[in-house]
PDB file of C-alpha atoms and ligand atoms in Angstrom:
ATOM      1  CA  UNK A  50     127.886 303.529 142.772  1.00 40.00           C
ATOM      2  CA  UNK A  51     129.099 299.989 143.188  1.00 45.00           C
ATOM      3  CA  UNK A  52     129.465 297.369 140.507  1.00 42.00           C
ATOM      4  CA  UNK A  53     129.600 294.524 143.006  1.00 52.00           C
ATOM      5  CA  UNK A  54     127.184 291.632 143.275  1.00 57.00           C
ATOM      6  CA  UNK A  55     123.606 292.239 144.279  1.00 78.00           C
ATOM      7  CA  UNK A  56     122.534 291.554 147.824  1.00 81.00           C
ATOM      8  CA  UNK A  57     120.813 288.267 148.481  1.00 87.00           C
ATOM      9  CA  UNK A  58     118.108 287.246 150.927  1.00 89.00           C
ATOM     10  CA  UNK A  59     118.811 284.889 153.790  1.00 87.00           C
ATOM     11  CA  UNK A  60     115.127 283.941 153.979  1.00 87.00           C
ATOM     12  CA  UNK A  61     114.929 284.677 157.686  1.00 89.00           C
ATOM     13  CA  UNK A  62     114.456 287.852 159.706  1.00 93.00           C
ATOM     14  CA  UNK A  63     117.538 289.498 161.196  1.00 96.00           C
ATOM     15  CA  UNK A  64     117.987 291.158 164.577  1.00 97.00           C
ATOM     16  CA  UNK A  65     121.068 291.829 166.676  1.00 98.00           C
ATOM     17  CA  UNK A  66     121.636 289.348 169.466  1.00 98.00           C
ATOM     18  CA  UNK A  67     121.959 290.743 172.999  1.00 98.00           C
ATOM     19  CA  UNK A  68     125.712 291.301 172.761  1.00 97.00           C
ATOM     20  CA  UNK A  69     125.576 293.168 169.426  1.00 98.00           C
ATOM     21  CA  UNK A  70     122.486 295.057 170.495  1.00 98.00           C
ATOM     22  CA  UNK A  71     124.333 296.399 173.537  1.00 98.00           C
ATOM     23  CA  UNK A  72     127.296 297.335 171.336  1.00 97.00           C
ATOM     24  CA  UNK A  73     124.996 299.106 168.873  1.00 97.00           C
ATOM     25  CA  UNK A  74     123.465 301.147 171.694  1.00 96.00           C
ATOM     26  CA  UNK A  75     126.924 301.989 173.033  1.00 96.00           C
ATOM     27  CA  UNK A  76     128.066 303.167 169.604  1.00 96.00           C
ATOM     28  CA  UNK A  77     124.850 305.113 169.009  1.00 94.00           C
ATOM     29  CA  UNK A  78     125.778 307.438 171.869  1.00 94.00           C
ATOM     30  CA  UNK A  79     129.126 308.170 170.215  1.00 92.00           C
ATOM     31  CA  UNK A  80     127.810 309.400 166.885  1.00 90.00           C
ATOM     32  CA  UNK A  81     125.726 312.581 166.765  1.00 85.00           C
ATOM     33  CA  UNK A  82     125.214 311.901 163.050  1.00 91.00           C
ATOM     34  CA  UNK A  83     123.215 308.670 162.931  1.00 91.00           C
ATOM     35  CA  UNK A  84     124.432 307.773 159.440  1.00 91.00           C
ATOM     36  CA  UNK A  85     127.928 307.394 160.899  1.00 95.00           C
ATOM     37  CA  UNK A  86     126.580 304.254 162.547  1.00 96.00           C
ATOM     38  CA  UNK A  87     126.289 302.472 159.217  1.00 97.00           C
ATOM     39  CA  UNK A  88     129.894 301.218 159.015  1.00 97.00           C
ATOM     40  CA  UNK A  89     130.109 299.832 162.563  1.00 97.00           C
ATOM     41  CA  UNK A  90     126.602 298.372 162.274  1.00 97.00           C
ATOM     42  CA  UNK A  91     127.622 296.469 159.153  1.00 97.00           C
ATOM     43  CA  UNK A  92     130.595 295.074 161.080  1.00 96.00           C
ATOM     44  CA  UNK A  93     128.221 293.956 163.829  1.00 97.00           C
ATOM     45  CA  UNK A  94     126.018 292.163 161.295  1.00 97.00           C
ATOM     46  CA  UNK A  95     129.012 290.459 159.727  1.00 94.00           C
ATOM     47  CA  UNK A  96     130.374 289.496 163.099  1.00 92.00           C
ATOM     48  CA  UNK A  97     127.051 287.926 164.045  1.00 94.00           C
ATOM     49  CA  UNK A  98     126.018 286.071 160.914  1.00 92.00           C
ATOM     50  CA  UNK A  99     129.149 286.148 158.772  1.00 90.00           C
ATOM     51  CA  UNK A 100     127.695 288.144 155.884  1.00 93.00           C
ATOM     52  CA  UNK A 101     125.346 291.013 154.995  1.00 95.00           C
ATOM     53  CA  UNK A 102     121.875 289.932 153.864  1.00 95.00           C
ATOM     54  CA  UNK A 103     118.959 291.957 152.507  1.00 95.00           C
ATOM     55  CA  UNK A 104     117.138 291.436 155.802  1.00 96.00           C
ATOM     56  CA  UNK A 105     120.062 292.703 157.864  1.00 97.00           C
ATOM     57  CA  UNK A 106     120.345 295.837 155.713  1.00 96.00           C
ATOM     58  CA  UNK A 107     116.663 296.602 156.296  1.00 96.00           C
ATOM     59  CA  UNK A 108     117.021 295.940 160.024  1.00 97.00           C
ATOM     60  CA  UNK A 109     120.017 298.224 160.471  1.00 97.00           C
ATOM     61  CA  UNK A 110     118.467 300.996 158.362  1.00 97.00           C
ATOM     62  CA  UNK A 111     115.437 300.859 160.617  1.00 97.00           C
ATOM     63  CA  UNK A 112     117.540 300.903 163.810  1.00 96.00           C
ATOM     64  CA  UNK A 113     119.589 303.847 162.567  1.00 96.00           C
ATOM     65  CA  UNK A 114     116.617 305.705 161.146  1.00 95.00           C
ATOM     66  CA  UNK A 115     117.976 305.986 157.628  1.00 95.00           C
ATOM     67  CA  UNK A 116     117.129 304.628 154.191  1.00 95.00           C
ATOM     68  CA  UNK A 117     117.952 301.022 153.348  1.00 95.00           C
ATOM     69  CA  UNK A 118     119.400 302.365 150.080  1.00 93.00           C
ATOM     70  CA  UNK A 119     121.927 304.376 152.108  1.00 95.00           C
ATOM     71  CA  UNK A 120     123.067 301.266 153.991  1.00 96.00           C
ATOM     72  CA  UNK A 121     123.115 299.331 150.725  1.00 94.00           C
ATOM     73  CA  UNK A 122     125.439 301.891 149.118  1.00 93.00           C
ATOM     74  CA  UNK A 123     127.915 301.593 151.973  1.00 94.00           C
ATOM     75  CA  UNK A 124     127.715 297.788 152.146  1.00 94.00           C
ATOM     76  CA  UNK A 125     128.335 297.403 148.427  1.00 91.00           C
ATOM     77  CA  UNK A 126     131.092 300.032 148.228  1.00 90.00           C
ATOM     78  CA  UNK A 127     133.556 298.469 150.672  1.00 88.00           C
ATOM     79  CA  UNK A 128     135.060 295.135 149.719  1.00 81.00           C
ATOM     80  CA  UNK A 129     135.489 294.027 153.336  1.00 85.00           C
ATOM     81  CA  UNK A 130     131.775 293.419 153.696  1.00 91.00           C
ATOM     82  CA  UNK A 131     130.639 290.011 152.521  1.00 91.00           C
ATOM     83  CA  UNK A 132     127.423 290.130 150.520  1.00 92.00           C
ATOM     84  CA  UNK A 133     126.966 286.369 150.565  1.00 90.00           C
ATOM     85  CA  UNK A 134     127.851 283.558 152.956  1.00 92.00           C
ATOM     86  CA  UNK A 135     131.569 282.763 153.090  1.00 93.00           C
ATOM     87  CA  UNK A 136     133.486 279.634 154.033  1.00 94.00           C
ATOM     88  CA  UNK A 137     134.069 278.746 157.670  1.00 93.00           C
ATOM     89  CA  UNK A 138     137.601 280.001 157.051  1.00 94.00           C
ATOM     90  CA  UNK A 139     137.640 283.060 154.860  1.00 94.00           C
ATOM     91  CA  UNK A 140     141.140 283.547 153.453  1.00 95.00           C
ATOM     92  CA  UNK A 141     142.088 286.988 152.160  1.00 95.00           C
ATOM     93  CA  UNK A 142     145.382 287.267 150.299  1.00 96.00           C
ATOM     94  CA  UNK A 143     146.708 290.794 149.790  1.00 96.00           C
ATOM     95  CA  UNK A 144     147.393 291.487 146.132  1.00 96.00           C
ATOM     96  CA  UNK A 145     148.812 295.003 146.407  1.00 96.00           C
ATOM     97  CA  UNK A 146     152.376 295.996 145.476  1.00 96.00           C
ATOM     98  CA  UNK A 147     154.542 294.783 148.387  1.00 97.00           C
ATOM     99  CA  UNK A 148     152.707 291.486 148.636  1.00 97.00           C
ATOM    100  CA  UNK A 149     152.622 291.165 144.869  1.00 97.00           C
ATOM    101  CA  UNK A 150     156.387 291.648 144.602  1.00 97.00           C
ATOM    102  CA  UNK A 151     157.136 289.309 147.487  1.00 96.00           C
ATOM    103  CA  UNK A 152     155.229 286.315 146.220  1.00 94.00           C
ATOM    104  CA  UNK A 153     151.506 286.523 146.873  1.00 96.00           C
ATOM    105  CA  UNK A 154     150.861 284.693 143.597  1.00 97.00           C
ATOM    106  CA  UNK A 155     152.672 281.542 144.739  1.00 96.00           C
ATOM    107  CA  UNK A 156     150.384 281.510 147.770  1.00 96.00           C
ATOM    108  CA  UNK A 157     147.256 282.023 145.659  1.00 97.00           C
ATOM    109  CA  UNK A 158     148.398 279.298 143.238  1.00 97.00           C
ATOM    110  CA  UNK A 159     149.024 276.922 146.124  1.00 96.00           C
ATOM    111  CA  UNK A 160     145.623 277.627 147.662  1.00 95.00           C
ATOM    112  CA  UNK A 161     143.854 277.215 144.340  1.00 95.00           C
ATOM    113  CA  UNK A 162     145.475 273.834 143.885  1.00 94.00           C
ATOM    114  CA  UNK A 163     145.075 272.682 147.471  1.00 93.00           C
ATOM    115  CA  UNK A 164     141.503 273.873 148.060  1.00 93.00           C
ATOM    116  CA  UNK A 165     140.218 273.532 144.510  1.00 94.00           C
ATOM    117  CA  UNK A 166     138.835 277.066 144.473  1.00 96.00           C
ATOM    118  CA  UNK A 167     139.738 280.313 142.774  1.00 95.00           C
ATOM    119  CA  UNK A 168     139.500 283.771 144.355  1.00 95.00           C
ATOM    120  CA  UNK A 169     135.827 284.592 144.819  1.00 91.00           C
ATOM    121  CA  UNK A 170     134.820 280.956 145.344  1.00 94.00           C
ATOM    122  CA  UNK A 171     133.851 278.768 148.309  1.00 94.00           C
ATOM    123  CA  UNK A 172     134.999 275.159 148.650  1.00 94.00           C
ATOM    124  CA  UNK A 173     132.318 272.520 148.129  1.00 92.00           C
ATOM    125  CA  UNK A 174     132.370 271.500 151.775  1.00 92.00           C
ATOM    126  CA  UNK A 175     131.920 275.137 152.833  1.00 93.00           C
ATOM    127  CA  UNK A 176     135.123 275.162 154.865  1.00 94.00           C
ATOM    128  CA  UNK A 177     137.142 277.638 152.843  1.00 96.00           C
ATOM    129  CA  UNK A 178     136.569 280.732 150.785  1.00 96.00           C
ATOM    130  CA  UNK A 179     139.324 282.622 149.026  1.00 96.00           C
ATOM    131  CA  UNK A 180     139.571 286.276 148.112  1.00 94.00           C
ATOM    132  CA  UNK A 181     142.283 288.585 146.853  1.00 95.00           C
ATOM    133  CA  UNK A 182     142.101 291.955 148.568  1.00 93.00           C
ATOM    134  CA  UNK A 183     143.791 295.324 148.436  1.00 92.00           C
ATOM    135  CA  UNK A 184     146.517 296.395 150.904  1.00 94.00           C
ATOM    136  CA  UNK A 185     145.914 295.068 154.406  1.00 94.00           C
ATOM    137  CA  UNK A 186     148.156 297.730 155.916  1.00 94.00           C
ATOM    138  CA  UNK A 187     151.013 295.447 156.992  1.00 95.00           C
ATOM    139  CA  UNK A 188     153.222 296.043 153.937  1.00 96.00           C
ATOM    140  CA  UNK A 189     156.441 295.799 155.972  1.00 95.00           C
ATOM    141  CA  UNK A 190     155.817 292.092 156.517  1.00 97.00           C
ATOM    142  CA  UNK A 191     154.540 291.099 153.087  1.00 96.00           C
ATOM    143  CA  UNK A 192     153.153 288.823 151.817  1.00 97.00           C
ATOM    144  CA  UNK A 193     150.206 289.156 154.159  1.00 97.00           C
ATOM    145  CA  UNK A 194     147.170 286.931 154.516  1.00 96.00           C
ATOM    146  CA  UNK A 195     144.129 287.341 156.738  1.00 95.00           C
ATOM    147  CA  UNK A 196     142.056 284.386 157.863  1.00 94.00           C
ATOM    148  CA  UNK A 197     138.784 285.336 159.548  1.00 89.00           C
ATOM    149  CA  UNK A 198     140.324 288.700 160.352  1.00 86.00           C
ATOM    150  CA  UNK A 199     143.526 287.309 161.870  1.00 93.00           C
ATOM    151  CA  UNK A 200     146.784 288.462 160.281  1.00 96.00           C
ATOM    152  CA  UNK A 201     149.485 286.087 159.065  1.00 97.00           C
ATOM    153  CA  UNK A 202     152.626 287.887 157.938  1.00 97.00           C
ATOM    154  CA  UNK A 203     155.731 287.034 155.917  1.00 97.00           C
ATOM    155  CA  UNK A 204     153.751 284.159 154.472  1.00 96.00           C
ATOM    156  CA  UNK A 205     155.271 281.451 152.341  1.00 95.00           C
ATOM    157  CA  UNK A 206     153.751 278.350 150.781  1.00 95.00           C
ATOM    158  CA  UNK A 207     155.483 276.203 153.413  1.00 94.00           C
ATOM    159  CA  UNK A 208     154.064 278.308 156.239  1.00 94.00           C
ATOM    160  CA  UNK A 209     150.652 278.047 154.641  1.00 90.00           C
ATOM    161  CA  UNK A 210     150.887 274.272 154.408  1.00 91.00           C
ATOM    162  CA  UNK A 211     151.474 274.145 158.143  1.00 92.00           C
ATOM    163  CA  UNK A 212     148.725 276.652 158.834  1.00 92.00           C
ATOM    164  CA  UNK A 213     146.130 274.843 156.720  1.00 89.00           C
ATOM    165  CA  UNK A 214     146.755 271.627 158.602  1.00 88.00           C
ATOM    166  CA  UNK A 215     145.683 273.374 161.820  1.00 90.00           C
ATOM    167  CA  UNK A 216     142.333 274.545 160.413  1.00 85.00           C
ATOM    168  CA  UNK A 217     139.626 271.978 161.093  1.00 70.00           C
TER     169      UNK A 217
HETATM  170  S1  FES B  88     150.763 295.591 150.109  1.00 65.86           S
HETATM  171 FE1  FES B  88     150.104 293.820 151.144  1.00 65.86          FE
HETATM  172  S2  FES B  88     149.758 294.542 153.155  1.00 65.86           S
HETATM  173 FE2  FES B  88     150.205 296.356 152.036  1.00 65.86          FE
END
């Protein structure tokens, strides 16, 4: 059972666009157990609209032929699914041991100061959201940051300054 935030409504119906619909159908052939489609379907939702809404949960449950509560449990268990809209650039800073020891906090402190947001918040203009996450699996090149899914390794504050200036 998750203790994460409740799902919220987007206020509009959800359906996969043509590209995600084709991908869903392709994946459906791969999984004899339909419930195994939940994880990749949640990725498809997030890829399409950036976050997981109540409406998208209901839609995917219906497409899979399972209970919405089942999809909800999965969506709220894994921290990589966003249960609310995120910034245009969603910055994830790894906070696990290697990154912790090699300076992730300086990066978080810099971002907090520069963007005016703390982990879990979105900047007022909607451009940036910041999150601290568990190990991103690239411990050999810590500290590691992900921006919209793209990895940035061996990060330093100076590298981040340069990187931020490229994000419009
Ligand atoms: S500890 Fe940061 S990527 Fe593994």
